[in-house]
Coordinates of C-alpha atoms in Angstrom, one line a residue:
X1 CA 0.0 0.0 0.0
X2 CA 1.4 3.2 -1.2
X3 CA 1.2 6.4 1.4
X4 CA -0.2 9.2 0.2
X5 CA 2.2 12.7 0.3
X6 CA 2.4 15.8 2.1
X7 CA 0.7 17.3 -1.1
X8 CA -2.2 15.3 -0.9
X9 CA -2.4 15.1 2.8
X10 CA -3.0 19.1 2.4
X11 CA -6.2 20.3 2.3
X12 CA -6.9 23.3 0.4
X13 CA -10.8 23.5 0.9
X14 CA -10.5 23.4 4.9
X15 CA -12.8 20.4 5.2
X16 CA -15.9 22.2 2.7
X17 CA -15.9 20.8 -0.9
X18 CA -18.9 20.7 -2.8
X19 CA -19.2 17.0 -3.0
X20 CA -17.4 13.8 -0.8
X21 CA -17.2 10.9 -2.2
X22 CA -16.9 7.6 0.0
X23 CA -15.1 4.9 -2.3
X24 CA -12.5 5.4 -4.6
X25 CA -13.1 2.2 -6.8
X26 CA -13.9 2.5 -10.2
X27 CA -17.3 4.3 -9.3
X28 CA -15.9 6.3 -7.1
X29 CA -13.1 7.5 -9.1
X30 CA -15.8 7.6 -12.2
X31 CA -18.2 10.1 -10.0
X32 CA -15.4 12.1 -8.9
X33 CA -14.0 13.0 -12.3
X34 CA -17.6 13.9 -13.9
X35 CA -18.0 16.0 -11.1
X36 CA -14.6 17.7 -11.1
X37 CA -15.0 18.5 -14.9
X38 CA -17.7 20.5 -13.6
X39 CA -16.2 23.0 -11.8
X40 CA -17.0 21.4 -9.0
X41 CA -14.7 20.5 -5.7
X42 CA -14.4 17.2 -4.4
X43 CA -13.1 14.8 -1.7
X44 CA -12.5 11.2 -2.6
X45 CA -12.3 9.0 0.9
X46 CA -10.7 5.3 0.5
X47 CA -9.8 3.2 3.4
X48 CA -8.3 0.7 1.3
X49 CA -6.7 0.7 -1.7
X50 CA -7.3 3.6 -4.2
X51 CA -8.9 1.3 -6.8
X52 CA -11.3 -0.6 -5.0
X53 CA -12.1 -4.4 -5.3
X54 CA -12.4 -4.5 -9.1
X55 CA -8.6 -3.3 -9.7
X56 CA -7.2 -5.6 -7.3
X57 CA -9.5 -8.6 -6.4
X58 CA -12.0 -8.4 -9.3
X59 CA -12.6 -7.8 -12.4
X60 CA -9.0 -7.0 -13.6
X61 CA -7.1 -9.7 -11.0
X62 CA -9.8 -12.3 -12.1
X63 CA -9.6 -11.7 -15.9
X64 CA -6.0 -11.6 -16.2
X65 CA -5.7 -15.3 -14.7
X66 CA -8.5 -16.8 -16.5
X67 CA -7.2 -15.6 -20.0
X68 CA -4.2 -17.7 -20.7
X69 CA -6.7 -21.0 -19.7
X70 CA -9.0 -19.5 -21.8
X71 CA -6.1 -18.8 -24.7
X72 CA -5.5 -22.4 -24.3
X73 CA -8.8 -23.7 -25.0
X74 CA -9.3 -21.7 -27.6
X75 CA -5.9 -23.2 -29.7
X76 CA -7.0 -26.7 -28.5
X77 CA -10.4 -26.0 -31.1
X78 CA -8.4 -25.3 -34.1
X79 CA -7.2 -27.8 -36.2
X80 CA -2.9 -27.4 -36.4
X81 CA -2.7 -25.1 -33.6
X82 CA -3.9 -28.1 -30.8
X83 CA -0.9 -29.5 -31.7
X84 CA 1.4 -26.8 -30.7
X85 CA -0.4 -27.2 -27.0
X86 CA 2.1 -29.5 -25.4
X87 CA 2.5 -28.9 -22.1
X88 CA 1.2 -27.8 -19.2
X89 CA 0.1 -24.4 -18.5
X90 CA 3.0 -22.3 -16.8
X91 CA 1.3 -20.9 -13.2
X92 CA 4.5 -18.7 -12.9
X93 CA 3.8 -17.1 -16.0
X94 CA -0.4 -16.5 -14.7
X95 CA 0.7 -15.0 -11.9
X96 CA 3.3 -12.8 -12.4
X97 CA 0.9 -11.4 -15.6
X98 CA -2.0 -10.6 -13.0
X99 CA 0.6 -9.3 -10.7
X100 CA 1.6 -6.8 -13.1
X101 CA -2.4 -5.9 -14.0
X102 CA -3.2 -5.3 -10.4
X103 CA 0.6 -3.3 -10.3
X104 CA 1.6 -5.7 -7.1
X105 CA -1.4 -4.0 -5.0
X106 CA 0.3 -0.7 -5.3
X107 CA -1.9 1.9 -6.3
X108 CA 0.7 4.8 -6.5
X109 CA -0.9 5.1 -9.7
X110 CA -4.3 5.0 -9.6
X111 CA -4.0 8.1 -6.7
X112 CA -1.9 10.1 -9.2
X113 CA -4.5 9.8 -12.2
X114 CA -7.7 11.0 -9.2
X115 CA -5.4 13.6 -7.6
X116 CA -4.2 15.3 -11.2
X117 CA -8.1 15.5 -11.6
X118 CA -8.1 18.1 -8.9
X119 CA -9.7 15.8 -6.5
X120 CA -8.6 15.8 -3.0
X121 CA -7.7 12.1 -2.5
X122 CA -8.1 11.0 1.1
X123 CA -6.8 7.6 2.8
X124 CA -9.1 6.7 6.1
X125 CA -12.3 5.4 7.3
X126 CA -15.1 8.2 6.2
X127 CA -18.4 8.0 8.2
X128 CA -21.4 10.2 7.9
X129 CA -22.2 12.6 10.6
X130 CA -25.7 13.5 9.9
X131 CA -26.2 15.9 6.6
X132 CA -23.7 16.7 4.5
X133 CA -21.0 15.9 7.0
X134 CA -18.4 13.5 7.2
X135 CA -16.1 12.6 9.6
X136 CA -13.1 10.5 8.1
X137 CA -10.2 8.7 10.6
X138 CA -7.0 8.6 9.0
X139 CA -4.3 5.4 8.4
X140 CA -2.3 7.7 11.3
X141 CA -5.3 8.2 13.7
X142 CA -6.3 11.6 13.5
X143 CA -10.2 12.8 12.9
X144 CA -10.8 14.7 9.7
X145 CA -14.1 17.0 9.7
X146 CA -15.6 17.3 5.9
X147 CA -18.7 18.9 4.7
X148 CA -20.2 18.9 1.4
X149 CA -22.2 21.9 -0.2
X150 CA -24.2 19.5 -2.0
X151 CA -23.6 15.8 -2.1
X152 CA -22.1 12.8 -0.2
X153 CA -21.8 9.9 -2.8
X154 CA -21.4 6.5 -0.9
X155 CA -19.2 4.1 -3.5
X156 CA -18.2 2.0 -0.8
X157 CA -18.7 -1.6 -2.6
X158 CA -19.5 -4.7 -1.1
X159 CA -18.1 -7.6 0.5
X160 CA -18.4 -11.7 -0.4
X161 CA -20.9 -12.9 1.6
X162 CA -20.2 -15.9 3.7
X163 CA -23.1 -18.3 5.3
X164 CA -23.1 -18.6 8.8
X165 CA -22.7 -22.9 8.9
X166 CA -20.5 -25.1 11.5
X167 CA -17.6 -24.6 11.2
X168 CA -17.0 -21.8 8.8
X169 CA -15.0 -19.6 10.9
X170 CA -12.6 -23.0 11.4
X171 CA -12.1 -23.7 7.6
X172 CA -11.7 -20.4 6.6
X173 CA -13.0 -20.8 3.3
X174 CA -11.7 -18.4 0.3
X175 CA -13.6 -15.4 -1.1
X176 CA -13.1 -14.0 -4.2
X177 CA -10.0 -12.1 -2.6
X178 CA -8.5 -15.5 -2.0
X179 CA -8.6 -16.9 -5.7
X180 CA -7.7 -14.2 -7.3
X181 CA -4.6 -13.2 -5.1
X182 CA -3.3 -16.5 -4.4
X183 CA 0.0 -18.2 -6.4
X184 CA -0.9 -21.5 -4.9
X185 CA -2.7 -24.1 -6.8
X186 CA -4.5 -26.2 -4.3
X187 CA -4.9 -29.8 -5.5
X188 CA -8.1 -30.0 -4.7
X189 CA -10.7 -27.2 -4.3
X190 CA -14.3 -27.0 -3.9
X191 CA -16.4 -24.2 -5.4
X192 CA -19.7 -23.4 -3.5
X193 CA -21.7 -21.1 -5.9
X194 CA -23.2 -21.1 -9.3
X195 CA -23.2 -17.5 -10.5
X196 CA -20.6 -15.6 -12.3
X197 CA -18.0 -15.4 -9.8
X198 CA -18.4 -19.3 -9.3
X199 CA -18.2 -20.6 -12.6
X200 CA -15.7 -18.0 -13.3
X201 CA -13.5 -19.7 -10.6
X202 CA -14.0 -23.4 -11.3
X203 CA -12.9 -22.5 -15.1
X204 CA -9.8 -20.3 -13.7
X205 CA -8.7 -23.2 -11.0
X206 CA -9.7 -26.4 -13.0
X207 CA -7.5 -24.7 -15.7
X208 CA -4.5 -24.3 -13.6
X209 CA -4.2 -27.9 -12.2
X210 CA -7.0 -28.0 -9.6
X211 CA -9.5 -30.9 -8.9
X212 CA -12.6 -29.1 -8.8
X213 CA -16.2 -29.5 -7.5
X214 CA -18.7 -27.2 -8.4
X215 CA -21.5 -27.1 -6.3
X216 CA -24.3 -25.5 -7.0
X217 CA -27.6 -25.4 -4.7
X218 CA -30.1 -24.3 -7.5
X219 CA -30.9 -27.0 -10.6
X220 CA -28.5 -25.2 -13.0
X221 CA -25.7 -23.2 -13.4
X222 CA -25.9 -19.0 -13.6
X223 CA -29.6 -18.9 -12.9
X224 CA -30.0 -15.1 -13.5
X225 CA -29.7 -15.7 -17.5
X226 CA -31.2 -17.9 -19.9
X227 CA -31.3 -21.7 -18.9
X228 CA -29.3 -22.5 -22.1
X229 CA -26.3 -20.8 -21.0
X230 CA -25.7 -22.7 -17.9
X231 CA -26.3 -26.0 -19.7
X232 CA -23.7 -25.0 -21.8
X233 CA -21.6 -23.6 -19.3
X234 CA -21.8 -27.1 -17.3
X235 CA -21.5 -29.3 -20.1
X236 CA -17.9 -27.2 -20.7
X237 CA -16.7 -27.0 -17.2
X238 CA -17.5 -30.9 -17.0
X239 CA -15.5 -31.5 -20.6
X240 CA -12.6 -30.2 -19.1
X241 CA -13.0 -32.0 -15.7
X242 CA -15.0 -29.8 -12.8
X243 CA -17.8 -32.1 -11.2
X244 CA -20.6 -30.0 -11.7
X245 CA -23.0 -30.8 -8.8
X246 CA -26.6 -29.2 -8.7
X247 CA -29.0 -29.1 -5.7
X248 CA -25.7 -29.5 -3.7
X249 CA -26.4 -27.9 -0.4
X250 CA -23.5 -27.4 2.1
X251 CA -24.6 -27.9 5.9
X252 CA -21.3 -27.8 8.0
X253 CA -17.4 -27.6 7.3
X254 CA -14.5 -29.5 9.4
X255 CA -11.0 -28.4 9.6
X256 CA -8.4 -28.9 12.5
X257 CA -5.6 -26.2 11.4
X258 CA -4.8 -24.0 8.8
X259 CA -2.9 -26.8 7.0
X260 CA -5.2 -29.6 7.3
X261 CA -7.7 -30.5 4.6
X262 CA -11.0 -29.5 4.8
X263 CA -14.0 -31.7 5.2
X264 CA -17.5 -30.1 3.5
X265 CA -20.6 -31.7 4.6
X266 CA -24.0 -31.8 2.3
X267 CA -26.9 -31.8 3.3
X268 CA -28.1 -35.5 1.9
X269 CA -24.6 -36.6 4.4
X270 CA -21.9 -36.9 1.8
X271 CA -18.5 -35.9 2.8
X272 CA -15.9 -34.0 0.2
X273 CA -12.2 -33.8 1.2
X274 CA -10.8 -30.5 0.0
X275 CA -7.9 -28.5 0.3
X276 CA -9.4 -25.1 0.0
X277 CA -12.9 -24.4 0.0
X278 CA -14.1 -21.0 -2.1
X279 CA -17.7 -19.3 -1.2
X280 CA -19.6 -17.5 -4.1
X281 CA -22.3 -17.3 -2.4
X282 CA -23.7 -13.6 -2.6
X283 CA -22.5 -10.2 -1.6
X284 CA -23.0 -8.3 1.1
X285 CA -23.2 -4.3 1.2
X286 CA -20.3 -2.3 2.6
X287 CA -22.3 -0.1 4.6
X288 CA -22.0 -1.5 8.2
X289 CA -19.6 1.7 9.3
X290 CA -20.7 4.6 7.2
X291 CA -22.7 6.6 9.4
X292 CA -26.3 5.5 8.2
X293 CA -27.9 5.4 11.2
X294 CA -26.9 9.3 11.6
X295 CA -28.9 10.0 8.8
X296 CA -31.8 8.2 9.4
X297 CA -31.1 5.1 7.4
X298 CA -30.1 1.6 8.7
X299 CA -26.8 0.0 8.6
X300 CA -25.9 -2.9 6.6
X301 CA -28.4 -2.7 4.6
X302 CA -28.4 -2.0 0.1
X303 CA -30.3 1.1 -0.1
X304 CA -32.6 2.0 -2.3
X305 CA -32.5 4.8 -4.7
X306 CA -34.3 6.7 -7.4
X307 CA -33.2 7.0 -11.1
X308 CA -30.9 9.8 -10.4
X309 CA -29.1 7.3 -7.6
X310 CA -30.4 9.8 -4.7
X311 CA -30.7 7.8 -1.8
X312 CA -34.6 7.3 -0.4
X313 CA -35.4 8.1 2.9
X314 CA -32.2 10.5 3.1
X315 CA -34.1 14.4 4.1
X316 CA -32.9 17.1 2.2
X317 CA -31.9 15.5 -1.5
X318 CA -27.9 15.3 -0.7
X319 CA -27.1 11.7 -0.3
X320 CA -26.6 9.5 -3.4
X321 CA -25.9 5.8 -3.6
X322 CA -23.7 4.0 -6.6
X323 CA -22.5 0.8 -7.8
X324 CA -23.0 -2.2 -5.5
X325 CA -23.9 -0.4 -2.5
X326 CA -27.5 0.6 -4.5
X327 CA -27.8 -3.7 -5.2
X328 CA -29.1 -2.5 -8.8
X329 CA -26.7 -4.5 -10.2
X330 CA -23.4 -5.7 -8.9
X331 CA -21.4 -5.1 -11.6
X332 CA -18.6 -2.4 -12.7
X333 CA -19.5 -0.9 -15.2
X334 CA -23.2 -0.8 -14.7
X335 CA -21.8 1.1 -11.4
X336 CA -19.8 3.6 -13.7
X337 CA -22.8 3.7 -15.6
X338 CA -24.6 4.8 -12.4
X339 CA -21.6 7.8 -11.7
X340 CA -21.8 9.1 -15.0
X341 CA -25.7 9.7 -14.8
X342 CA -25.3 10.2 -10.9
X343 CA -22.3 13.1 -11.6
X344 CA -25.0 14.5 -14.2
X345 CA -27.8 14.8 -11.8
X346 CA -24.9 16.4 -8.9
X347 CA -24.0 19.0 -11.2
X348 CA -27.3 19.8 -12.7
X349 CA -28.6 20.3 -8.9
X350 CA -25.6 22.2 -7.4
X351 CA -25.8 25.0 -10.8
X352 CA -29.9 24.8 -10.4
X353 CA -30.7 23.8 -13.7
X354 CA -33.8 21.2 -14.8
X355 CA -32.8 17.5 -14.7
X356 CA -33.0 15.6 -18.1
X357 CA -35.3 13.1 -16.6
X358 CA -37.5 12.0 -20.0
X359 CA -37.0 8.3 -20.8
X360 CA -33.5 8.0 -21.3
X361 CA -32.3 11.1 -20.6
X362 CA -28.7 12.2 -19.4
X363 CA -29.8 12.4 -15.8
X364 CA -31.6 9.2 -15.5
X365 CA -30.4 5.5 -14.9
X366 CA -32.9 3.7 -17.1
X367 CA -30.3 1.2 -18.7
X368 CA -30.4 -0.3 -14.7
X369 CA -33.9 -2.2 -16.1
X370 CA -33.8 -2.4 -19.5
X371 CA -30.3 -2.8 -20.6
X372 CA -27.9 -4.8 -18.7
X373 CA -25.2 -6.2 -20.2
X374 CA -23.1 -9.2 -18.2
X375 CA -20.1 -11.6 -19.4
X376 CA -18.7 -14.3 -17.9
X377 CA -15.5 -15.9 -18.8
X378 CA -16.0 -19.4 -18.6
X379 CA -15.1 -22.3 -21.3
X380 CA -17.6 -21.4 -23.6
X381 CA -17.6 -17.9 -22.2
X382 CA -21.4 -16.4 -21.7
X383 CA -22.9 -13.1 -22.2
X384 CA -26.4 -11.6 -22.0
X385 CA -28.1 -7.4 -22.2
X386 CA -31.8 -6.8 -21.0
X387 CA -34.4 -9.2 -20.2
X388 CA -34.6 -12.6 -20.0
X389 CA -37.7 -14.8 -22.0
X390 CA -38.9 -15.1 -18.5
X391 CA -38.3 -11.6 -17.2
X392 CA -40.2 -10.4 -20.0
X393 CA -43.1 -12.6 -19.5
X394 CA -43.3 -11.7 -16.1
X395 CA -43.3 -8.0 -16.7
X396 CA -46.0 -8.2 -19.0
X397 CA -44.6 -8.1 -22.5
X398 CA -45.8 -9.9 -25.3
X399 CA -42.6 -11.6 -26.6
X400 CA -41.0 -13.9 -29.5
X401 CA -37.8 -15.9 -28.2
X402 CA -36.1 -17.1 -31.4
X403 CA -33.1 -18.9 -30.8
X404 CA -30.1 -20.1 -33.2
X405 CA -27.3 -22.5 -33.2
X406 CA -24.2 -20.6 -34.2
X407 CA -22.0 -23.5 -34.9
X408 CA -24.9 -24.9 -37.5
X409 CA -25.8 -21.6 -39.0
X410 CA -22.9 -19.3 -38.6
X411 CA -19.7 -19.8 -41.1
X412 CA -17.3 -17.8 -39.4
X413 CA -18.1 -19.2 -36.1
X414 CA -16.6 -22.2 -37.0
X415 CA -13.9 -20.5 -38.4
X416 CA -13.3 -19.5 -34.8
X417 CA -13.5 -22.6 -33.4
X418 CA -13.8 -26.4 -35.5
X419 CA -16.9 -27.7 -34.6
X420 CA -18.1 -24.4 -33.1
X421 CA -20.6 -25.0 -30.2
X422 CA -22.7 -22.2 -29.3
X423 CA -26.3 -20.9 -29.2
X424 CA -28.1 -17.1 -29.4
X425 CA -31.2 -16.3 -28.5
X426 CA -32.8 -13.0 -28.6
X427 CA -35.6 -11.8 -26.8
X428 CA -38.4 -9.7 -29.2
X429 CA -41.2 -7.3 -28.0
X430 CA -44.1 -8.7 -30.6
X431 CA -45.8 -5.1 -29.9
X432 CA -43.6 -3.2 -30.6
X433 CA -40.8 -4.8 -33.1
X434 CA -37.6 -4.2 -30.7
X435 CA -35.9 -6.0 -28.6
X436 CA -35.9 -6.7 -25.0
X437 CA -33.0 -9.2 -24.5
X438 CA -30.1 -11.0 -25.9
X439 CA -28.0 -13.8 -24.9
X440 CA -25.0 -15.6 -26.2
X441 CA -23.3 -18.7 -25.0
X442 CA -19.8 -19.6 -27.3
X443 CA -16.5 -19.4 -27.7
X444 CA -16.0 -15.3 -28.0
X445 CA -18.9 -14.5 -27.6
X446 CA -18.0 -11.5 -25.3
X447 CA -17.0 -9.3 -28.2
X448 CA -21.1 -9.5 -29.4
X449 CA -22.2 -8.4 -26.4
X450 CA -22.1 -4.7 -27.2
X451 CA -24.0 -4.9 -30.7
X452 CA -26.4 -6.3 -28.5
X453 CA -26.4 -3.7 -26.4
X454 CA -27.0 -0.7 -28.4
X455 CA -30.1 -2.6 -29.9
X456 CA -31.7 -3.1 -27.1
X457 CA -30.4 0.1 -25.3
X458 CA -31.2 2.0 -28.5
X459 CA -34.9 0.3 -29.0
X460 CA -33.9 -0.3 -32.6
X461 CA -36.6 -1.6 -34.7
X462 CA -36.0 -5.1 -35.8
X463 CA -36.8 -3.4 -39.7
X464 CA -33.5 -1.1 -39.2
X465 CA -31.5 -3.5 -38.1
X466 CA -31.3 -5.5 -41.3
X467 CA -29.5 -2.5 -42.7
X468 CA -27.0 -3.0 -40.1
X469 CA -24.8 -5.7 -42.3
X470 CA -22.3 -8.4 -40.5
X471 CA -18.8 -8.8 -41.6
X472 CA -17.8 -12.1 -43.6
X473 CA -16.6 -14.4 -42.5
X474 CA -17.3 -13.4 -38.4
X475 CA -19.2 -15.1 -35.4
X476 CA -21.5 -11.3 -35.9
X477 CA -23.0 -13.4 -38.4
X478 CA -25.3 -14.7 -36.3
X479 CA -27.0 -11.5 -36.2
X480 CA -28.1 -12.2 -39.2
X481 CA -29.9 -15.8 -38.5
X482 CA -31.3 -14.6 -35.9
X483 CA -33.2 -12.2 -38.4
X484 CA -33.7 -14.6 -40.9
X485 CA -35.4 -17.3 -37.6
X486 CA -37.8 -14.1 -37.2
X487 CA -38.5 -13.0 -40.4
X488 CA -39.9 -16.6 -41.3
X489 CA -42.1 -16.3 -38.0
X490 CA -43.9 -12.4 -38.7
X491 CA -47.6 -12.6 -39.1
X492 CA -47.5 -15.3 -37.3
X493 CA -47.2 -13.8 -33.5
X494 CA -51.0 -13.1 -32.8
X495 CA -51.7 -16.4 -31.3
X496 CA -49.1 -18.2 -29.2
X497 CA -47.2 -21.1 -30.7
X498 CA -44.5 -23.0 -29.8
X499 CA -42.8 -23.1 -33.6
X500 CA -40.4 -25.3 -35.3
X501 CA -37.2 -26.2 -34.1
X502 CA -34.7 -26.3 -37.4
X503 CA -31.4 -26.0 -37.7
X504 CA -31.5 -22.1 -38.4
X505 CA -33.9 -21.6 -35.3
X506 CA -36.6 -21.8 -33.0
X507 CA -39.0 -19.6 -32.5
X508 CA -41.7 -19.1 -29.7
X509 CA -44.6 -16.4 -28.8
X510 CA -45.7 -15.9 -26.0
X511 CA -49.0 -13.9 -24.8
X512 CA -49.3 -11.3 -22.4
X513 CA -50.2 -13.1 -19.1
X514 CA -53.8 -12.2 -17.6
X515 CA -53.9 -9.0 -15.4
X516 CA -50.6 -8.3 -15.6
X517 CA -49.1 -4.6 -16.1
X518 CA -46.0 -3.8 -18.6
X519 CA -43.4 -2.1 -17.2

């Protein structure tokens, strides 16, 4: 950890600033730079690293380690280049490159690029002291008094969530710190969690040299998306060894020391011997210590907030709430996402001019329902914007689902990848002739995920995006089957039917359910 200087210790406002930001991850640092472009002042308060969990044990730590498995795999599905894979993969080589992304914990850096935005970067604990006020305790003690014209902005993150069994505290199990800062592979390591951070894991581990067990509690893997992608997801992570266990509930954990295996109970009384066990289990907001309860709000808890990211139940329209610690959606760059629109709202109040709050406007988060977007890199990697066939359904829409097979239908998939395996299903409003939702499951399928974005973000009409033409020979091709699966369905979408199943699709309608209300 890098201490800050004398320069930075200074402060030049005297403790006022216009806004304080508590957090000084990604969204903090995002917030803090839209509202210093501004005009405005601003004090950034990080008790940790400046950086925040996504820089260190994230996104970037996590992504860095799971490429060269995924590198791999990807050479092991072309014809010639398998051949050049002949040994094993070098775990020196994997950590010392996610050392250098997460610059050995230092983030000397990351407080030079805040502090050159004329933000006043301070290291302690900051804790709200009713409105507008902040006291912050320092790495050397002291008590820091701030207070902020118009805005506290509470980035402060959130924290793996670990269940309260037998034995937990004894086995102390990993988090996602532990896997993605550890340069030990254990030889046997089971995963408890089947969402993005679990799957991520099991490929990232089974790929380095780990016996893996999956365990999921739910019947399938990533349950938030489509149930296609965790099928596929499973079937991959079980091709390249992980048992994949579902309705796998753990009851109790055993270990004697540190160094001892550990022994994880289920609930039907099987035993698993372990090395290491890893929780991905959930998050849990970091607002335990933040002062809530000075403001009339309770601790611990996610808290809610409007479309500008103002906090409810905060008096006096000052405190705002972005990234995790809102539980809108726990992801980085639907958080940054949330700072941009949140700094726009900030500076719009603080100058007194009229928010932009029409449907989509510049001062409203409306992407935080509609638009979405989330990728996973597992072996096939998976990727998904807006609404689920279900979602939709349950909000009210009247919906096609029409599905594809990109390794049947799409030449440059398998171009990619011999005997490409992959599927794509997007998600259409039959009313209105946009769409709602898309999801991908397939080798590189990330890279599609912001075409999909913009369409659904953008509401284009399914008519306009035929104009929008696919590169030859590319997996983007699929784009075009999945037009080509609806075009062969419209007329057809006034009564519900469960269509075809070809090789260049599948389509479905479904009606709006009875007494419901679209949102």
């Amino acid at each position: 950890m890098n201490a800050l200087t004398a320069t930075q210790v200074a402060d030049p406002q005297n403790g006022a600033y216009d806004v304080v930001v508590l957090g000084a991850g990604p969204v903090g640092q995002t917030v803090t730079a839209r509202i210093q472009s501004a005009g405005l002042t601003v004090a950034i308060v990080e008790r940790e690293l400046v950086g925040g969990e996504c820089s260190y044990w994230g996104c970037i730590p996590s992504k860095a380690l799971l490429r060269p498995v995924l590198a791999i795999g990807d050479a092991r599905r072309v014809d010639g280049a398998r051949d050049a894979v002949t040994g094993p993969i070098a775990t020196a080589g994997v950590f010392g490159r996610r050392d250098r992304y997460v610059t050995h914990w230092d983030d000397a850096g990351q407080i030079g690029k805040v502090a050159a935005t004329g933000a006043h970067v301070i290291r302690g604990h900051g804790r709200l002291q009713g409105q507008r006020r902040v006291t912050v305790t320092t790495t050397d003690g002291k008590e820091r008094v701030l207070t902020a014209r118009h805005a506290v902005a509470i980035c402060t993150g959130s924290t793996a969530a670990v269940p309260a069994i037998p034995g937990v505290a004894e086995a102390r199990p990993w988090t996602n710190r532990r896997a993605t800062d550890s340069s030990e592979v254990p030889a046997r390591l089971a995963v408890v969690g089947a969402g993005g951070v679990g799957v991520e894991m099991a490929t990232l581990w089974r790929g380095l040299g780990s016996e893996v067990t999956l365990l999921a509690r739910g019947p399938g893997l990533l349950p938030r998306m489509e149930p296609f992608i965790g099928q596929y997801v499973a079937r991959g992570l079980s091709d390249a060894g992980v048992d994949v266990r579902t309705r796998a509930h753990v009851v109790e954990l055993r270990r004697r020391t540190s160094t001892d295996p550990v022994t994880v109970v289920l609930e039907d009384g099987e035993e698993l011997v372990v090395d290491e066990v890893l929780f991905a289990t959930g998050r849990t907001p970091n607002t335990a210590d933040v002062g809530l309860e000075t403001v009339g709000l309770t601790p611990e808890s996610w808290l809610d907030v409007d479309d500008t990211c103002l906090v409810d139940g905060a008096d006096g329209g000052w405190l705002y709430a972005l990234g995790d610690a809102n539980h809108r959606a726990l992801l980085t760059h639907q958080g940054k996402y949330q700072a941009r629109i949140a700094g726009n709202a900030i500076t719009a109040r603080a100058e007194g001019r009229p928010l932009d709050t029409d449907p989509w406007g510049t001062d409203v988060a409306t992407a935080d329902s509609a638009a979405v977007p989330q990728a996973f890199f597992t072996d096939p990697e998976a990727g998904s914007v807006g609404l689920t066939a279900l979602d939709a359904t349950q909000r009210g829409h009247r919906i096609q689902t029409i599905d594809v097979n990109i390794g049947e239908t799409v030449p440059g998939a398998n171009f990619f990848a011999d005997g490409y395996a992959g599927q794509a299903r997007m998600v259409v409003d039959v009313d209105h002739g946009y769409l709602l939702g898309v999801s991908f499951v397939g080798p590189g399928v990330a890279e599609l995920l912001h075409s999909a974005t913009i369409a659904v973000a953008a509401q284009v009409p399914i008519e306009r995006l035929w104009h929008a033409v696919p590169c030859f020979p590319t997996i983007s091709e699929v784009w075009l089957r999945l037009l080509e699966a609806h075009r062969e369905t419209v007329g057809a979408h006034s009564e519900p039917t469960s269509a075809r199943e070809p090789g260049n699709g599948r389509v479905r309608t479904t009606p709006v359910q009875p007494n419901s209300s679209r949102v």
